[in-house]
CSV table of C-alpha atoms in Angstrom, one decimal:
chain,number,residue,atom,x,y,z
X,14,UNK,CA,126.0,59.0,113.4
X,15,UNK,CA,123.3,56.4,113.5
X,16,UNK,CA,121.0,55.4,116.4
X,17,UNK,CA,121.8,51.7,117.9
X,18,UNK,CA,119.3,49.8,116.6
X,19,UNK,CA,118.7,48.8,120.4
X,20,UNK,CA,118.4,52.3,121.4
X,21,UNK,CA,114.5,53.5,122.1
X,22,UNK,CA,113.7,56.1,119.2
X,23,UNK,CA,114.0,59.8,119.9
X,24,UNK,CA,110.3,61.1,120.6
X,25,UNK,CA,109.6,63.7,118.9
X,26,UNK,CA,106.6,66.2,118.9
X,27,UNK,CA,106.0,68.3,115.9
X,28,UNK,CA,103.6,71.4,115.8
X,29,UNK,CA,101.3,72.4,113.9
X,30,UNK,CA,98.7,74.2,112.8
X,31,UNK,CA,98.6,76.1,109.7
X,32,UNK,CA,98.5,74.9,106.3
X,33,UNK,CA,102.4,76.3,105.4
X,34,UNK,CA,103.3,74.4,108.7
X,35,UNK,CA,102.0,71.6,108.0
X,36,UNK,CA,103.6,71.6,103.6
X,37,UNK,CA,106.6,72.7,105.8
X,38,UNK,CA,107.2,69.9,108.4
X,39,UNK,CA,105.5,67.0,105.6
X,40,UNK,CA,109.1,65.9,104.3
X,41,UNK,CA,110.1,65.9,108.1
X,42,UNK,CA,107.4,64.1,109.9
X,43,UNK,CA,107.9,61.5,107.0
X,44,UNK,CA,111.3,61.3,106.9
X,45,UNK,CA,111.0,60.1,110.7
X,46,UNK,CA,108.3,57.7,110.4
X,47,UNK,CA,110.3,56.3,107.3
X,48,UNK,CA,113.6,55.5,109.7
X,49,UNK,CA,113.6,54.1,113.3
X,50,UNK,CA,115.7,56.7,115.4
X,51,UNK,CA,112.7,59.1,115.7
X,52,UNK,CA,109.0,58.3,116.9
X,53,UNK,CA,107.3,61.5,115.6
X,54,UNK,CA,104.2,62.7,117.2
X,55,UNK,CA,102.3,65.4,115.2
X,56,UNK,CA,100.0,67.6,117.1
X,57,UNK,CA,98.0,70.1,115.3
X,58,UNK,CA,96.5,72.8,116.9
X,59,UNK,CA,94.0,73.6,114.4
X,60,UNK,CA,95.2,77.7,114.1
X,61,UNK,CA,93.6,76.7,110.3
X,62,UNK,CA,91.6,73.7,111.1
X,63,UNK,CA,89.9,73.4,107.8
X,64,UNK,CA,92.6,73.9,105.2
X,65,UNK,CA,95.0,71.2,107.1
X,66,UNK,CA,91.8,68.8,106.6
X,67,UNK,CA,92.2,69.4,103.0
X,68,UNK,CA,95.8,67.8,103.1
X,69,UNK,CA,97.4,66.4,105.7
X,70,UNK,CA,96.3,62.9,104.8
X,71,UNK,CA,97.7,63.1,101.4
X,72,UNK,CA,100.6,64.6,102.5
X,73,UNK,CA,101.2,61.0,104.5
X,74,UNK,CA,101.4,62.5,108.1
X,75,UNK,CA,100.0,60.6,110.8
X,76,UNK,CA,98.6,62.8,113.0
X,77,UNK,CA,98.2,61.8,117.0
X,78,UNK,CA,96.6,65.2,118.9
X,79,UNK,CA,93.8,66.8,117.2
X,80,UNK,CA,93.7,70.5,119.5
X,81,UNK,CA,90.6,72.6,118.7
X,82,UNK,CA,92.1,76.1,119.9
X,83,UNK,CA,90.2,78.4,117.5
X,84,UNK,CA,87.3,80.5,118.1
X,85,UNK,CA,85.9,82.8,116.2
X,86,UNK,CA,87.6,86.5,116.0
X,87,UNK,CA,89.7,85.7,118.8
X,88,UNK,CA,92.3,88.4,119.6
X,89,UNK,CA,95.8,87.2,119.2
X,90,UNK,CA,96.5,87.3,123.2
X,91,UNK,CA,93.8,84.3,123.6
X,92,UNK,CA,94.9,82.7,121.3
X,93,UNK,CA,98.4,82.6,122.5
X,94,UNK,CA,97.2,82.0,126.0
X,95,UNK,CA,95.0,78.6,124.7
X,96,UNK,CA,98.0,77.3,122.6
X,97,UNK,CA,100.1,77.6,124.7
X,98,UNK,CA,97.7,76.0,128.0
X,99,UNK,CA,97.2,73.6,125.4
X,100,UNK,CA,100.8,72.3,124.3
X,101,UNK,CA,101.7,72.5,127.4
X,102,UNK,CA,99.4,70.0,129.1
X,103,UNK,CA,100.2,67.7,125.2
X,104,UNK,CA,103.8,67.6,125.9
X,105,UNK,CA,103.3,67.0,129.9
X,106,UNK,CA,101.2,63.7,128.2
X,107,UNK,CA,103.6,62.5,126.0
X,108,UNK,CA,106.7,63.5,127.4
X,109,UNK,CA,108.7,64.0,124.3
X,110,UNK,CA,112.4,63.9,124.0
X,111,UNK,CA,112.0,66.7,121.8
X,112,UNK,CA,109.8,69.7,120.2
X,113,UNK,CA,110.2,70.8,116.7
X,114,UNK,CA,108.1,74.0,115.0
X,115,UNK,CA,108.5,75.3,112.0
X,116,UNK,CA,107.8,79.3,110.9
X,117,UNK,CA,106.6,82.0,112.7
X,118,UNK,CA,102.9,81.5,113.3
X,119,UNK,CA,101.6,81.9,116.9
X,120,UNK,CA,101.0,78.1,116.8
X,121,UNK,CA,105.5,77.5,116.4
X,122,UNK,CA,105.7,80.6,119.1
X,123,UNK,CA,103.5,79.1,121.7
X,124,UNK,CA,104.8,75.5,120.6
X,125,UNK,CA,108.3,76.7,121.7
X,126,UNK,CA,107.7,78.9,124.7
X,127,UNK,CA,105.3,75.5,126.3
X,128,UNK,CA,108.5,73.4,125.4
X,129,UNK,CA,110.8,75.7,127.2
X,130,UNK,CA,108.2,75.8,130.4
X,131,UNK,CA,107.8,72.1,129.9
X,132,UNK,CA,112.1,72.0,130.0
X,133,UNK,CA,112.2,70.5,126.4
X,134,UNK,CA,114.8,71.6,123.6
X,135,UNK,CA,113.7,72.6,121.4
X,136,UNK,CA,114.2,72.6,117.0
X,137,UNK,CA,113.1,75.6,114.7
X,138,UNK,CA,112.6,74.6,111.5
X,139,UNK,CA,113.5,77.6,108.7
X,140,UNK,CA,115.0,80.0,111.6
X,141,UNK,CA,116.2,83.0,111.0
X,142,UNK,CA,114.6,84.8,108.6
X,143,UNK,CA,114.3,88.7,109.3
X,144,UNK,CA,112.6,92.2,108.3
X,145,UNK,CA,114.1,93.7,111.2
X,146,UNK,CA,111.0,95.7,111.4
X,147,UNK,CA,109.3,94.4,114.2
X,148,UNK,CA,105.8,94.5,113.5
X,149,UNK,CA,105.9,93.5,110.2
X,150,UNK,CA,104.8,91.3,109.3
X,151,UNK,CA,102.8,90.9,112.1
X,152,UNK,CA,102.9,89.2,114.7
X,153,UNK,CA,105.4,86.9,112.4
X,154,UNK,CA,108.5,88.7,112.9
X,155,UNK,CA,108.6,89.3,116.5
X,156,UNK,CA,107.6,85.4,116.4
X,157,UNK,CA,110.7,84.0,114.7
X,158,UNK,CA,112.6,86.5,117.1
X,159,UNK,CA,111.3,85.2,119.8
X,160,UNK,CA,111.7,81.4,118.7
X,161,UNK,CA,115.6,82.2,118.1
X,162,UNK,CA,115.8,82.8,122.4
X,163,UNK,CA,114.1,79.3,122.6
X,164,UNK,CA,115.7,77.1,120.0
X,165,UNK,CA,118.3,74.7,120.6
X,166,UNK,CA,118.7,73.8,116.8
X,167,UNK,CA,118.4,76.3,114.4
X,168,UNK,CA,117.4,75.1,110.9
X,169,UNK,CA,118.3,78.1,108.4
X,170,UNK,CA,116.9,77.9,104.9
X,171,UNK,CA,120.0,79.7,103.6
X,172,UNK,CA,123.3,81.5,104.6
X,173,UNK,CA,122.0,84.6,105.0
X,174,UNK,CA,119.5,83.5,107.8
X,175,UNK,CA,122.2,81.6,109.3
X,176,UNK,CA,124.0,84.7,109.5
X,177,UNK,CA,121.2,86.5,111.1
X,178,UNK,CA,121.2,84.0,113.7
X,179,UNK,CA,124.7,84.4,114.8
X,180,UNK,CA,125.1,88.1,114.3
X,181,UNK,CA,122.3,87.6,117.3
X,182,UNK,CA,124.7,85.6,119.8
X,183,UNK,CA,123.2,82.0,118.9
X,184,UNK,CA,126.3,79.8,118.7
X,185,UNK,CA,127.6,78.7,115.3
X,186,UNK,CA,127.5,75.0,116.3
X,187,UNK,CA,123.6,75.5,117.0
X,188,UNK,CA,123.4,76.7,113.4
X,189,UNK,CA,122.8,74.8,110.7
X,190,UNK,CA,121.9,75.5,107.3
X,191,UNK,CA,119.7,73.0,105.7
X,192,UNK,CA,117.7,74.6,102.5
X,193,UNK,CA,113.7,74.9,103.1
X,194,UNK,CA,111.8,71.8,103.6
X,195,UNK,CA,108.9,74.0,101.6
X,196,UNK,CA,111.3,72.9,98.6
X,197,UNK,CA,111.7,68.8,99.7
X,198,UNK,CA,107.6,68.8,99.3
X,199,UNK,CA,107.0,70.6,96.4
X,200,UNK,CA,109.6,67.9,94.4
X,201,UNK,CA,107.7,65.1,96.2
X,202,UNK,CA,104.0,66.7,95.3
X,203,UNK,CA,104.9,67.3,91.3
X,204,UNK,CA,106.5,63.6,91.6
X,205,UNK,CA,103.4,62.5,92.5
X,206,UNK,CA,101.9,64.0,89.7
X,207,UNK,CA,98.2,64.3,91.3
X,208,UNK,CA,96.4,68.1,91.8
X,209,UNK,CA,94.4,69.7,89.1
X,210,UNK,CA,94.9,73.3,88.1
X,211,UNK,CA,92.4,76.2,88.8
X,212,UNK,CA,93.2,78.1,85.5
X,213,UNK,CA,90.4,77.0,83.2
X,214,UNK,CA,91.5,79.2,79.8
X,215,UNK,CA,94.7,79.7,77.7
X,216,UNK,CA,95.0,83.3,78.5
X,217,UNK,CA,97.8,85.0,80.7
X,218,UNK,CA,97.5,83.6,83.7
X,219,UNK,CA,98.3,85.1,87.6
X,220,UNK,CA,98.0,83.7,90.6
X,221,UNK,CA,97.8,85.7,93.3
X,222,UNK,CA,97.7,84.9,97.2
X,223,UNK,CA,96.5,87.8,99.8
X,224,UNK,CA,95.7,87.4,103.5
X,225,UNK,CA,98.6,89.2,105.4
X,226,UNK,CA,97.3,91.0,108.7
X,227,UNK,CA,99.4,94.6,107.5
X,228,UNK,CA,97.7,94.3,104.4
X,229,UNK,CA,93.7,93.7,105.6
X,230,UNK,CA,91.4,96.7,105.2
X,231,UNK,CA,91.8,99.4,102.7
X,232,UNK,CA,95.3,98.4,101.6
X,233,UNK,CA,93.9,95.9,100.6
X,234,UNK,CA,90.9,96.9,98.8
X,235,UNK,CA,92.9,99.1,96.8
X,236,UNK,CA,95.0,95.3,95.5
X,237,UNK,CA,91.9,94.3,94.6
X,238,UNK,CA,91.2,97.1,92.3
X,239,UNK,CA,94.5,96.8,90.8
X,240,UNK,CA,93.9,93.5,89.9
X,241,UNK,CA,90.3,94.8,88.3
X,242,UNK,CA,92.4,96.6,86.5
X,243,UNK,CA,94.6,94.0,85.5
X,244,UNK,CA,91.9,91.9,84.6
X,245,UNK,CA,90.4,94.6,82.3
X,246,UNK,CA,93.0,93.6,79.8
X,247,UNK,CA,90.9,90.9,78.6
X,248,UNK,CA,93.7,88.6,77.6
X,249,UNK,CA,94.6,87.5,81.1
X,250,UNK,CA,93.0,84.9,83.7
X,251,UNK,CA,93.5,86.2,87.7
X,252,UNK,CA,93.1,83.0,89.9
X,253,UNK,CA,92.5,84.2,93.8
X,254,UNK,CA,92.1,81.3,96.4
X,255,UNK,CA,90.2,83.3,99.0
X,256,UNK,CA,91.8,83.2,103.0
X,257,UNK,CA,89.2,81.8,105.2
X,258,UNK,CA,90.0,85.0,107.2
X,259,UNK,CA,86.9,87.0,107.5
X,260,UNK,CA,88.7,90.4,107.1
X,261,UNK,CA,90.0,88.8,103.8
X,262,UNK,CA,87.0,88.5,102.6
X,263,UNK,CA,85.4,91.9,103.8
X,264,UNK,CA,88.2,93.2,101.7
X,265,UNK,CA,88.0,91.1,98.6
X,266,UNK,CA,85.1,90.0,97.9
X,267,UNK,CA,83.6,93.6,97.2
X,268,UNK,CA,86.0,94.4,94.8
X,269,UNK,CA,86.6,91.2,93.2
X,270,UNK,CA,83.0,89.2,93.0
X,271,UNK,CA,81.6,88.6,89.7
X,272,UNK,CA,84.6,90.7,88.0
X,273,UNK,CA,85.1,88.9,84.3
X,274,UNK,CA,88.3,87.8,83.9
X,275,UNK,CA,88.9,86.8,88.2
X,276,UNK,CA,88.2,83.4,89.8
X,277,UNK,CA,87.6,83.8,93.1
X,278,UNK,CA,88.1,79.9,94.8
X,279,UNK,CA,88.1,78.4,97.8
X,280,UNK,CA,91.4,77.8,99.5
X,281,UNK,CA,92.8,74.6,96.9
X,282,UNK,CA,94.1,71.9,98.6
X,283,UNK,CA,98.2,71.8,98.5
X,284,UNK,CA,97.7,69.3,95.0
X,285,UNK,CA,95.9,71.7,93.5
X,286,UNK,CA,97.9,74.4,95.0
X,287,UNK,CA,100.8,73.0,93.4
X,288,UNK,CA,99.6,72.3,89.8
X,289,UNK,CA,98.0,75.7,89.8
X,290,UNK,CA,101.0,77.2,90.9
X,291,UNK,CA,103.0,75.0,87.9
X,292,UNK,CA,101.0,76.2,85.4
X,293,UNK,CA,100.6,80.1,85.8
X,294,UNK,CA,103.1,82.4,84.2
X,295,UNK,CA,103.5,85.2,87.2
X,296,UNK,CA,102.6,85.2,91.0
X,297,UNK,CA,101.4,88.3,92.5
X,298,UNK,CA,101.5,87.4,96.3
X,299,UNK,CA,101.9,88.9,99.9
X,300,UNK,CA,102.4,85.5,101.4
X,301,UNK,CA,105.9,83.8,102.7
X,302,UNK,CA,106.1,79.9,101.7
X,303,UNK,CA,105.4,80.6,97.5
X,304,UNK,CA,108.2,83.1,97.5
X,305,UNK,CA,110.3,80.0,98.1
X,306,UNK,CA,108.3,77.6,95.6
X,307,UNK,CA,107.9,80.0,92.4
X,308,UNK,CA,111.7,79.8,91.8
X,309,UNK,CA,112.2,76.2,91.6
X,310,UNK,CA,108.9,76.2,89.1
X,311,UNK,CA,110.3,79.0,87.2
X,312,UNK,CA,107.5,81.4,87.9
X,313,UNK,CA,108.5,85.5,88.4
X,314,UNK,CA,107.0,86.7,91.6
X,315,UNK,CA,105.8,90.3,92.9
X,316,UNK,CA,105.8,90.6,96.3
X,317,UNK,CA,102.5,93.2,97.5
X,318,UNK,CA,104.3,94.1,101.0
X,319,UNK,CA,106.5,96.5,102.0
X,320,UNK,CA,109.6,94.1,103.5
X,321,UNK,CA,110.1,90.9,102.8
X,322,UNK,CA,112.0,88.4,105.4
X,323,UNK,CA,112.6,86.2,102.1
X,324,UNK,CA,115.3,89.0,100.6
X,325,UNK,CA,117.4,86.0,98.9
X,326,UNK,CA,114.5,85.7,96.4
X,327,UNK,CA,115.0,89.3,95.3
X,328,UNK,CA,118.7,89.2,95.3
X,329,UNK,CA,118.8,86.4,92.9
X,330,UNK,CA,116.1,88.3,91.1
X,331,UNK,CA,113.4,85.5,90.8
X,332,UNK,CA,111.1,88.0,92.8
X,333,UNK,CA,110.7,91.8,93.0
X,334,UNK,CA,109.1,93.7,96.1
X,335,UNK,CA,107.2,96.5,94.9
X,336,UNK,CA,105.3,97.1,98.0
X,337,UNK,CA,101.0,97.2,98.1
X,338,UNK,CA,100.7,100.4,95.5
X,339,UNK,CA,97.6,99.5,93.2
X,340,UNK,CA,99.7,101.7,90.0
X,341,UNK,CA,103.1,99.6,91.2
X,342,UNK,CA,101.4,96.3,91.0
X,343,UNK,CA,99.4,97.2,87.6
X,344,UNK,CA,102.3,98.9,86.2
X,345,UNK,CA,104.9,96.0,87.3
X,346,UNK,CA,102.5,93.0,86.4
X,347,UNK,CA,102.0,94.5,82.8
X,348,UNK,CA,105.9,94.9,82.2
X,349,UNK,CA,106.3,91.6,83.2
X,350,UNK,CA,103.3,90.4,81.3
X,351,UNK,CA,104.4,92.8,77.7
X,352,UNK,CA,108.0,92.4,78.0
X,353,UNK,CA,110.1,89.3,77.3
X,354,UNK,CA,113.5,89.8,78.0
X,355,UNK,CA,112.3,90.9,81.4
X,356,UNK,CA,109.7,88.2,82.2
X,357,UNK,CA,112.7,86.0,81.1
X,358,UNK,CA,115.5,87.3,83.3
X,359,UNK,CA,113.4,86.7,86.3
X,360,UNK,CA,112.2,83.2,85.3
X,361,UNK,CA,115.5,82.1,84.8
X,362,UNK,CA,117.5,83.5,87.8
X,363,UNK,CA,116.9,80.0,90.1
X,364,UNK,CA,115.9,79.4,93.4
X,365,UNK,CA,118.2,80.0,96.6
X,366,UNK,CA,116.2,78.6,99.1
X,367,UNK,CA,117.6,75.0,98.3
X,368,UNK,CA,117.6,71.3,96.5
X,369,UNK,CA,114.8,69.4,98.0
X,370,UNK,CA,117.3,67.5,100.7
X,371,UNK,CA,116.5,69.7,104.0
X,372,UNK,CA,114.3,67.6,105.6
X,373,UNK,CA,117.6,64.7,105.8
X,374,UNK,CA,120.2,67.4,106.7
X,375,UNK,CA,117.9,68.3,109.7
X,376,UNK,CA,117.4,64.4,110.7
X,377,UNK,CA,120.9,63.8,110.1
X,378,UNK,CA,122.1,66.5,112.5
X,379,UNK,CA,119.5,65.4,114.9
X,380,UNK,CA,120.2,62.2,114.9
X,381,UNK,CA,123.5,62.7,115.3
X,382,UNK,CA,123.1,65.2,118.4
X,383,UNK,CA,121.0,62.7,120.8
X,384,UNK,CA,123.2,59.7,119.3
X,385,UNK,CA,126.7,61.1,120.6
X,386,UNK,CA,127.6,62.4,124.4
X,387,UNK,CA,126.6,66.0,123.9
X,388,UNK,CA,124.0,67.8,125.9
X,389,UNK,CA,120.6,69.0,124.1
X,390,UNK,CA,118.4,70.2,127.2
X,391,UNK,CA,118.2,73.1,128.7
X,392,UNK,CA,121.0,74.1,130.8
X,393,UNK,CA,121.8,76.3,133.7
X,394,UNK,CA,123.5,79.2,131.0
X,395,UNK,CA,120.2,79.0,129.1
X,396,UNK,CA,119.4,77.2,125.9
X,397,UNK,CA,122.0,78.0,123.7
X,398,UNK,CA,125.1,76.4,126.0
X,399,UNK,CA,126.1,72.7,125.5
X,400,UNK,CA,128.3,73.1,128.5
């Protein structure tokens, strides 16, 4: 159902403040501007100031509030604390018909626990994804739990998050799934054909992502001497675009710096990102967001952590967890890397997480929500009734 087009434009605040967020609410934030039911307002809250610098004017979002929340080796309670002061006193400003966030970083936590003080409903954008270990990843997991006693809409990436929703008491008419917007922006980013790669030979090449908090210290030191090792082969080029997190890099760069064969790179900008990620031939990753974008580029994935809240990805075997092991991930890159048949079966199994359309399904239902006579605040049964 369409908005009158006398009818002021739903104002909605979108937040942000990491670098997945921000690849991850793109398609939406431009779908709205594109249309006149929504007014988005995009607040970033700078959780990674300098990598959303990199992108987020190429990505076409128009960002309105700039928040500097990050100091340097904060513990996660202040940051929580600021973010969520923060938001708070943003949304008592511009007094927004709505809050979207997106994830499970402490930016979409805060962002939904300020909209809930603040008495604003409140969409989660890719809800319901699950370890149902609840410290890990950490903090992410208890995050997204957390969001799912907040939401109002719950955009799942796929059935089986939907499920997870409603096995935990959200109603099914607050469920909706959509596919993950991650997949909308990729499409858009290769159809702009822009980005240059960071492989520079014709050798096997790996990309490889590291910068969960479970993983820092010696777990992962002992990655980076697996991929030593991998490199060691001599026929294979190891791309690493370091984390700006300084416990990254305490771990990393020791093992990794000046090893022949391993490119050590700042973080690439999401261009880059995605031309690099089009061109290598396996990912070896402990991140969230590329286990959703290697299928639909046909790239194998090992996942270095010991859960994965992404499972679909492993069913459909496009990716394999093999936990943070530095023999597992040597032995399981080289079988992929020596043996056909099985580097084939996992390039060809397809991508579950969706088509490239969320970011319309979730405008669509929105739209359709504050366009007709049913109820989308807060209520006196909490914020999952639409009594």
């Amino acid at each position: 159902m369409s908005t009158p087009p006398s009818a002021m434009p739903v104002r909605a605040l979108l937040v942000l403040g990491t670098r997945p967020e921000a690849i991850k609410l793109a398609p939406v934030a431009r779908a709205m501007a594109a249309g006149r039911q929504f007014e988005p307002i995009v607040v970033t809250t700078g959780q990674h100031r300098e990598m959303l610098h990199q992108m987020l004017g190429m990505l076409g979002v128009d960002v309105r509030i700039a928040l500097d929340v990050m100091r340097a080796r904060q513990q996660l309670s202040d940051l929580t604390a600021r973010l969520v002061r923060e938001l708070g006193a943003a949304m008592r400003e511009q007094r927004p018909d709505l809050v979207v966030v997106q994830g499970d970083t402490t930016t979409a936590l805060a962002g939904a626990l300020a909209a809930f003080y603040e008495k604003i409903p409140v969409a989660h954008v890719e809800a319901g994804l699950r370890t149902g270990v609840i410290d890990n990843p950490f903090p992410e997991e208890l995050n997204r739990s957390l969001i799912g006693r907040i939401a109002r809409w719950h955009f799942a990436p796929t059935p089986a998050a939907a499920r997870h929703l409603t096995d935990e008491g959200v109603p099914d008419e607050q469920v909706f799934t959509t596919g993950n917007t991650v997949i909308d922006n990729l499409l858009w980013v290769l159809a702009e054909g822009a980005g240059d790669s960071a492989f520079r030979t014709d050798a096997k090449r790996i990309l490889v992502t590291l910068h969960r908090r479970e993983n820092q210290g010696e777990r992962m030191r002992g990655m980076g001497r697996a991929l030593t090792r991998l490199a060691r082969r001599g026929d294979v080029e190891i791309v690493l675009p370091l984390h700006k997190s300084p416990a990254v890099r305490d771990a990393l760069l020791p093992e990794l710096d000046g090893q022949k064969g391993i490119s050590l790179v700042e973080p690439l900008g999401y261009l880059d990102f995605a031309a690099t990620l089009a061109e290598c031939d396996l990912v070896l990753t402990d991140s969230g967001g590329i286990q959703e974008e290697a299928p639909s580029l046909a790239k194998p994935s090992l996942v270095l952590r010991t859960t994965t809240e992404r499972p679909e990805a492993v069913e459909a075997g496009a990716a394999r967890l093999i936990g943070t092991d530095p023999d597992a991930i040597v032995t399981w890159s080289e079988r992929l890397l020596d043996d056909p048949a099985e580097y084939r079966r996992m390039a060809t199994a397809g991508n579950p997480f969706g088509d490239g359309d969320a970011s319309h399904r979730i405008l669509g239902q929105l739209a359709e929500d504050f366009a007709a006579d049913v109820p989308v605040g807060l209520t006196a049964s909490g914020p999952y009734s639409t009594a």
